PDB file of C-alpha atoms in Angstrom:
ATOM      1  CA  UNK A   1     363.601 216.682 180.266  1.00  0.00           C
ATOM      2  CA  UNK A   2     360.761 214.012 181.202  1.00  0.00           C
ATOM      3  CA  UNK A   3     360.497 215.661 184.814  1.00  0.00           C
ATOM      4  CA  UNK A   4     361.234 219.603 183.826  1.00  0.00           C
ATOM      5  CA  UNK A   5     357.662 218.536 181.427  1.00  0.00           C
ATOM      6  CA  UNK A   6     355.790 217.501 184.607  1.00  0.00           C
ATOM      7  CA  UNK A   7     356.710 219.941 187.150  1.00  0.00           C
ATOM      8  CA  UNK A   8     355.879 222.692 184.257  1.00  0.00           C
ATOM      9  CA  UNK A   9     352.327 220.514 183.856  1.00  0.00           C
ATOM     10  CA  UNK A  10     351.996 220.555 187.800  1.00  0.00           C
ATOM     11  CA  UNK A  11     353.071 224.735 188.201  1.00  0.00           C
ATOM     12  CA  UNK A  12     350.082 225.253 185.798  1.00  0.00           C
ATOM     13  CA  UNK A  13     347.427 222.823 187.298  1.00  0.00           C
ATOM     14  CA  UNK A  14     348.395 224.644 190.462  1.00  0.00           C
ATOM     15  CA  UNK A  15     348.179 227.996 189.060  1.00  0.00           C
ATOM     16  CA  UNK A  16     344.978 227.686 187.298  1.00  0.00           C
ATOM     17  CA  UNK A  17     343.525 226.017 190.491  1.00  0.00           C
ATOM     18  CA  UNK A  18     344.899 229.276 192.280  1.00  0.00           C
ATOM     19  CA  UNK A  19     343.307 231.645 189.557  1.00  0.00           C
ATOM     20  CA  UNK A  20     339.822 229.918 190.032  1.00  0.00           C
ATOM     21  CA  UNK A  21     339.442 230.118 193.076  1.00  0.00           C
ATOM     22  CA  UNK A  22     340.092 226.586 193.886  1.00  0.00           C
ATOM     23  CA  UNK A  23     343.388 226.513 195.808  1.00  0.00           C
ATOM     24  CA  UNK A  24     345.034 228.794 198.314  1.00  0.00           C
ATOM     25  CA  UNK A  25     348.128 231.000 197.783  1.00  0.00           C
ATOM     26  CA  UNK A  26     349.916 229.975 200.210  1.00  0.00           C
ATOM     27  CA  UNK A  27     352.573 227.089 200.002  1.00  0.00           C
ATOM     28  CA  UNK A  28     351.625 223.756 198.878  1.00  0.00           C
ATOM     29  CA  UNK A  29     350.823 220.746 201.759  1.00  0.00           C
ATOM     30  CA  UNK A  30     353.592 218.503 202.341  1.00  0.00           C
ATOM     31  CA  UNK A  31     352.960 214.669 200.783  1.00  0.00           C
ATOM     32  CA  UNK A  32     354.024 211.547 202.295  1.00  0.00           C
ATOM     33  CA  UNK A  33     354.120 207.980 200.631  1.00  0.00           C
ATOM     34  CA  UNK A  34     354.166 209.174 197.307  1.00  0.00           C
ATOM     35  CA  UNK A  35     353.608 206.586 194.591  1.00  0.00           C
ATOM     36  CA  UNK A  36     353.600 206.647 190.498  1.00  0.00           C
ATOM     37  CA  UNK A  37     351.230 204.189 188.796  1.00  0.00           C
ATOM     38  CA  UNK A  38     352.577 204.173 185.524  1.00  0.00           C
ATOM     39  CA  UNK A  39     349.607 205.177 183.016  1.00  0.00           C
ATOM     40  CA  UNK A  40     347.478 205.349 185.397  1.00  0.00           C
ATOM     41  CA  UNK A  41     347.873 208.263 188.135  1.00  0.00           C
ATOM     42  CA  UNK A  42     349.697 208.775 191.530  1.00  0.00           C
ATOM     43  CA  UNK A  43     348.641 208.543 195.068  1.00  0.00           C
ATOM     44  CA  UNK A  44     350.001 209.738 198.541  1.00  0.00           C
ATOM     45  CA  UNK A  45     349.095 210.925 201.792  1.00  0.00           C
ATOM     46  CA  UNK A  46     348.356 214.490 202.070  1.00  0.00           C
ATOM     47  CA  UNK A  47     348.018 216.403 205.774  1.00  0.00           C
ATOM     48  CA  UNK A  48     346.894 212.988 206.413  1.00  0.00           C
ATOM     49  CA  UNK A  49     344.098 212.123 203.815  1.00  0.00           C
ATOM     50  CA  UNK A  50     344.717 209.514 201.291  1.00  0.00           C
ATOM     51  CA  UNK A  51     344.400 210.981 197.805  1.00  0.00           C
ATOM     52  CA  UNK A  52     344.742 209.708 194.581  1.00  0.00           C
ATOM     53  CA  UNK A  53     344.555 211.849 191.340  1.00  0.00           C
ATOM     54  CA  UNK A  54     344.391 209.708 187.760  1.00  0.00           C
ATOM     55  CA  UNK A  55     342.400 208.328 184.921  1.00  0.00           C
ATOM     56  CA  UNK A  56     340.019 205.602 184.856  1.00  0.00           C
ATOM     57  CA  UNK A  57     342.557 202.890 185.327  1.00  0.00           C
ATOM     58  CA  UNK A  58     343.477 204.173 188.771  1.00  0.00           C
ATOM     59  CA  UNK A  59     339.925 204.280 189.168  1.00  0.00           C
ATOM     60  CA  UNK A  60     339.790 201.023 188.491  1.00  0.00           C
ATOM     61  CA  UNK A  61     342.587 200.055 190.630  1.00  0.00           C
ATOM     62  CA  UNK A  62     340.765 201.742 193.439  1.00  0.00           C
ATOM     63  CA  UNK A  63     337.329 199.826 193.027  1.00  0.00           C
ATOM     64  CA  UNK A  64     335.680 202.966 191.860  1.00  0.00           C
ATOM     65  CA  UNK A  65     333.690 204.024 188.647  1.00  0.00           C
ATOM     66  CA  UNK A  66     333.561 207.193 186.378  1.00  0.00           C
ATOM     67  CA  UNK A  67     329.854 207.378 186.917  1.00  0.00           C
ATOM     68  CA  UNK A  68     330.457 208.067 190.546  1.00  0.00           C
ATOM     69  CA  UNK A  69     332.108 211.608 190.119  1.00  0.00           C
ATOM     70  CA  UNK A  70     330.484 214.835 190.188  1.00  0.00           C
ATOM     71  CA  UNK A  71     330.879 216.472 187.473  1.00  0.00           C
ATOM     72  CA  UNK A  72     330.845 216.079 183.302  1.00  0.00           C
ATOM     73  CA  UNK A  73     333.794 214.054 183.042  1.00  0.00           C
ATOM     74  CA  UNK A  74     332.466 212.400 179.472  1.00  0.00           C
ATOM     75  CA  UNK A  75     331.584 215.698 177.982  1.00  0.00           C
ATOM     76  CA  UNK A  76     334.863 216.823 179.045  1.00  0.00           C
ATOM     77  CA  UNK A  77     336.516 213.753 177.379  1.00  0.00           C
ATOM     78  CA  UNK A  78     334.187 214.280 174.126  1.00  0.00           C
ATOM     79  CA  UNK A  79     335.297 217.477 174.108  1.00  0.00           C
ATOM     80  CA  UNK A  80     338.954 216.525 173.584  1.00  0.00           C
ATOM     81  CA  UNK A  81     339.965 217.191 177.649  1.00  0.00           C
ATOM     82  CA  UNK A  82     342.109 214.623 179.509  1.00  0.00           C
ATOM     83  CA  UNK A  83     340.046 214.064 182.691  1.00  0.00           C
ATOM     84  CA  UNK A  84     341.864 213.238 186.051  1.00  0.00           C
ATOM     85  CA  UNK A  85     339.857 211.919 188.739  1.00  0.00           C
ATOM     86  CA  UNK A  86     340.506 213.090 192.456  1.00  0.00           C
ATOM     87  CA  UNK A  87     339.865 210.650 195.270  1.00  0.00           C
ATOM     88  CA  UNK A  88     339.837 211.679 198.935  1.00  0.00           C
ATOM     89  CA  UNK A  89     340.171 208.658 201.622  1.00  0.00           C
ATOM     90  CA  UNK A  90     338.456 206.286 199.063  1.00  0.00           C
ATOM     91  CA  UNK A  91     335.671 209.271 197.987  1.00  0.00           C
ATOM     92  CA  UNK A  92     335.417 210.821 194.692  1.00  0.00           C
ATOM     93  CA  UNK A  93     336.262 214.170 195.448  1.00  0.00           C
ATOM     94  CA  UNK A  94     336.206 215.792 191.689  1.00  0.00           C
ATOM     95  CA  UNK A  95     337.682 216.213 188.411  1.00  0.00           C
ATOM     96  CA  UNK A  96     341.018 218.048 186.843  1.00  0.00           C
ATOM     97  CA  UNK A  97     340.426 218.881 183.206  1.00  0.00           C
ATOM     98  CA  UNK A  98     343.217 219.887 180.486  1.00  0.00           C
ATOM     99  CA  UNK A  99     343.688 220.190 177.259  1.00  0.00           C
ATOM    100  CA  UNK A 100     346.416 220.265 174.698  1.00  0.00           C
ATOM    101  CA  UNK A 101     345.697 222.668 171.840  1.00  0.00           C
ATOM    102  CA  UNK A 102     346.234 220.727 168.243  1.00  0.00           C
ATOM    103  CA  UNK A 103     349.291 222.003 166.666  1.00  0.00           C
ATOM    104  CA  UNK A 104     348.801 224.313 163.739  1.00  0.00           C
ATOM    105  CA  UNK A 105     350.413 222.340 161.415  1.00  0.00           C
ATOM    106  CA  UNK A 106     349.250 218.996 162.279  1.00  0.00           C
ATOM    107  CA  UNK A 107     346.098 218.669 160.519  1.00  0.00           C
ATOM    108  CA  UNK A 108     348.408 219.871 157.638  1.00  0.00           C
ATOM    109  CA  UNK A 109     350.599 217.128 158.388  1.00  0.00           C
ATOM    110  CA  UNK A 110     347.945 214.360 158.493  1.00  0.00           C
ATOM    111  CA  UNK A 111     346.905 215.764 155.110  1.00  0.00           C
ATOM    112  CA  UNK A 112     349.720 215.222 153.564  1.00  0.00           C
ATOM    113  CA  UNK A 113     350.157 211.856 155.066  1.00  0.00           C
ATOM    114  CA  UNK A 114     347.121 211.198 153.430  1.00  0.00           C
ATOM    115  CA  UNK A 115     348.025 212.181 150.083  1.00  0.00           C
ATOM    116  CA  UNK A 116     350.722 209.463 150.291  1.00  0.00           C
ATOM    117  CA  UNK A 117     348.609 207.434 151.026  1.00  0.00           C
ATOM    118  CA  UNK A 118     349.584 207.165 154.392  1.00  0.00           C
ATOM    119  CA  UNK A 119     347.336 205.391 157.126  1.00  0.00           C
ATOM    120  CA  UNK A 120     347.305 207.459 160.377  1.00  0.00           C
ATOM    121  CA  UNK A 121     346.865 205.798 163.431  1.00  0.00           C
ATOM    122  CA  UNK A 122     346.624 207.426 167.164  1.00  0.00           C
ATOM    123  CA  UNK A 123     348.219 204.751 169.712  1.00  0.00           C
ATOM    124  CA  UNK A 124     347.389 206.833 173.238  1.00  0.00           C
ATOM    125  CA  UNK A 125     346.937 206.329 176.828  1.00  0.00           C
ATOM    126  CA  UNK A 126     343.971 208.504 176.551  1.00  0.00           C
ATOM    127  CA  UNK A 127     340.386 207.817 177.064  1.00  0.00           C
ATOM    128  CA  UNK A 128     338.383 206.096 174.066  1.00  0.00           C
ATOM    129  CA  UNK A 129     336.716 209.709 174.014  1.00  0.00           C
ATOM    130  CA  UNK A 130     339.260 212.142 174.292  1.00  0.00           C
ATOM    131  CA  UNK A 131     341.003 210.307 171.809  1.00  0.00           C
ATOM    132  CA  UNK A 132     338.368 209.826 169.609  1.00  0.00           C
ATOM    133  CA  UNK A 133     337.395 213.617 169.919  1.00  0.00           C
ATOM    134  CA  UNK A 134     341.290 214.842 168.554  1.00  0.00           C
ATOM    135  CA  UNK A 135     340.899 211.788 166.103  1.00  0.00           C
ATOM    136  CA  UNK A 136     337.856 213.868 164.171  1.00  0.00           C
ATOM    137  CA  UNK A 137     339.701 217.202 164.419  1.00  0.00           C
ATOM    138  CA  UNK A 138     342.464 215.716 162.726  1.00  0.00           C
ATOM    139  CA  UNK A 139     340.758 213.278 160.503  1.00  0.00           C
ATOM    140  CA  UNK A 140     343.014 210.194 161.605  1.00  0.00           C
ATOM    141  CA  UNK A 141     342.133 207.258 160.211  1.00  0.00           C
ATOM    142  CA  UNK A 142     342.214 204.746 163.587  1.00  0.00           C
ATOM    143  CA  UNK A 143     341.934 205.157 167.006  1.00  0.00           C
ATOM    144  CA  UNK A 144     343.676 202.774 169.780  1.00  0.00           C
ATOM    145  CA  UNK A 145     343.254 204.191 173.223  1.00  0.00           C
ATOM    146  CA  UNK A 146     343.392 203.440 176.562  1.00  0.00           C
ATOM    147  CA  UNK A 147     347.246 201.793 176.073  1.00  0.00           C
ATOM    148  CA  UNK A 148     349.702 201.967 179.176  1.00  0.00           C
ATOM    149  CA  UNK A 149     353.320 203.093 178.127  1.00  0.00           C
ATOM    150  CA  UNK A 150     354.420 199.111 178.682  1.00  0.00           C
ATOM    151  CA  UNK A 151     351.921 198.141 176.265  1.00  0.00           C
ATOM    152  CA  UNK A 152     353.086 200.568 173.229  1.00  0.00           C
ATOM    153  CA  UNK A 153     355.660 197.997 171.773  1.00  0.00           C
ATOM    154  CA  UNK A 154     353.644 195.461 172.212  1.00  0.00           C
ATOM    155  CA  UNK A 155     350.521 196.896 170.141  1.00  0.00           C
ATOM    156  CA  UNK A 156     353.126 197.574 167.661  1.00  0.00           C
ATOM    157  CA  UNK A 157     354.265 194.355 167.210  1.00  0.00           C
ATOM    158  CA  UNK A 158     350.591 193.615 166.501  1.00  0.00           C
ATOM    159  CA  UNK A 159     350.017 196.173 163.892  1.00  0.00           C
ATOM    160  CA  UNK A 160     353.262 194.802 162.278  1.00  0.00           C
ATOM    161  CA  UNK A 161     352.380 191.124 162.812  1.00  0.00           C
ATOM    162  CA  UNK A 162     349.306 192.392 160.231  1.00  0.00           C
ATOM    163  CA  UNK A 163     351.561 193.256 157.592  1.00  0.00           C
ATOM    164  CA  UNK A 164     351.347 197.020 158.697  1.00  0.00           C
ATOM    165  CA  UNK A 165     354.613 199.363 158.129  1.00  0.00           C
ATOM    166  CA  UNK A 166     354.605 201.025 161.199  1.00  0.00           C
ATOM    167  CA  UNK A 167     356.380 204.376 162.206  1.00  0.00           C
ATOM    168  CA  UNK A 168     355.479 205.991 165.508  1.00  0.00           C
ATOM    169  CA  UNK A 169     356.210 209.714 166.314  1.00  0.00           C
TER     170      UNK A 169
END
């Protein structure tokens, strides 16, 4: 199910790349030495230039800063957009924006939440920004962002170790 998600994710990046102008139609370079960095990005060797697409962890990773990018990356981000930063042989190279719509029955949900007096918090691997940008449209009550998929349990455990009743969705 996990991979069906990303290769549906990856057809429309591609497509919308395609529609603006800012990718060929023909088929797709081959990529060698491909590697997953959990919660952070990926990287591989394309027609033979090192690229690595990701947020600002894999940014990190790669001894480079946000401020370096062309680009609006933290409007994007206050906006509510993931941002994924391209690198080309160690060069920032540019930005891949997306967004996922809020649901239209999830503010109603965090209403009534609310009404039960329900705490919401948003545990993501998101930016501060981006999260704290869906965070207002919703009206959720605590942000923690930034958190790799290995750290989850963990800052669960914390929130419990506070005396918090926690339930995760």
């Amino acid at each position: 199910r996990i991979l069906s998600i990303v290769i549906a994710l990856a057809g429309a990046v591609v497509a919308a790349a395609r529609a603006s102008g800012g990718a060929s139609a023909g088929p797709l370079p081959q990529t060698d030495h491909f590697l997953s960095h959990t919660g952070k990005g990926v990287t591989g060797l394309v027609e033979g230039r090192e690229v690595a697409v990701g947020n600002s962890a894999l940014l990190k990773m790669l001894a480079l800063r946000e401020d370096e990018f062309p680009g609006r990356a933290r409007k994007l981000q206050e906006d509510g957009h993931t941002v994924m930063f391209v690198v080309v042989d160690g060069r920032p190279a540019g930005l891949v924006a997306v967004v996922d719509p809020i649901r239209a029955g999830s503010l109603q949900a965090v209403r009534g939440l609310h009404k039960e007096g329900i705490r919401v918090v948003m545990l993501t691997g998101d930016s501060e920004s981006t999260a704290r940008a869906v965070a207002r449209q919703l009206g959720l009550d605590e942000v923690i962002a930034g958190v790799l998929p290995g750290e989850k349990a963990e800052r669960i455990r914390h929130l419990q170790q506070q005396g918090r009743r926690v339930a995760m969705a």
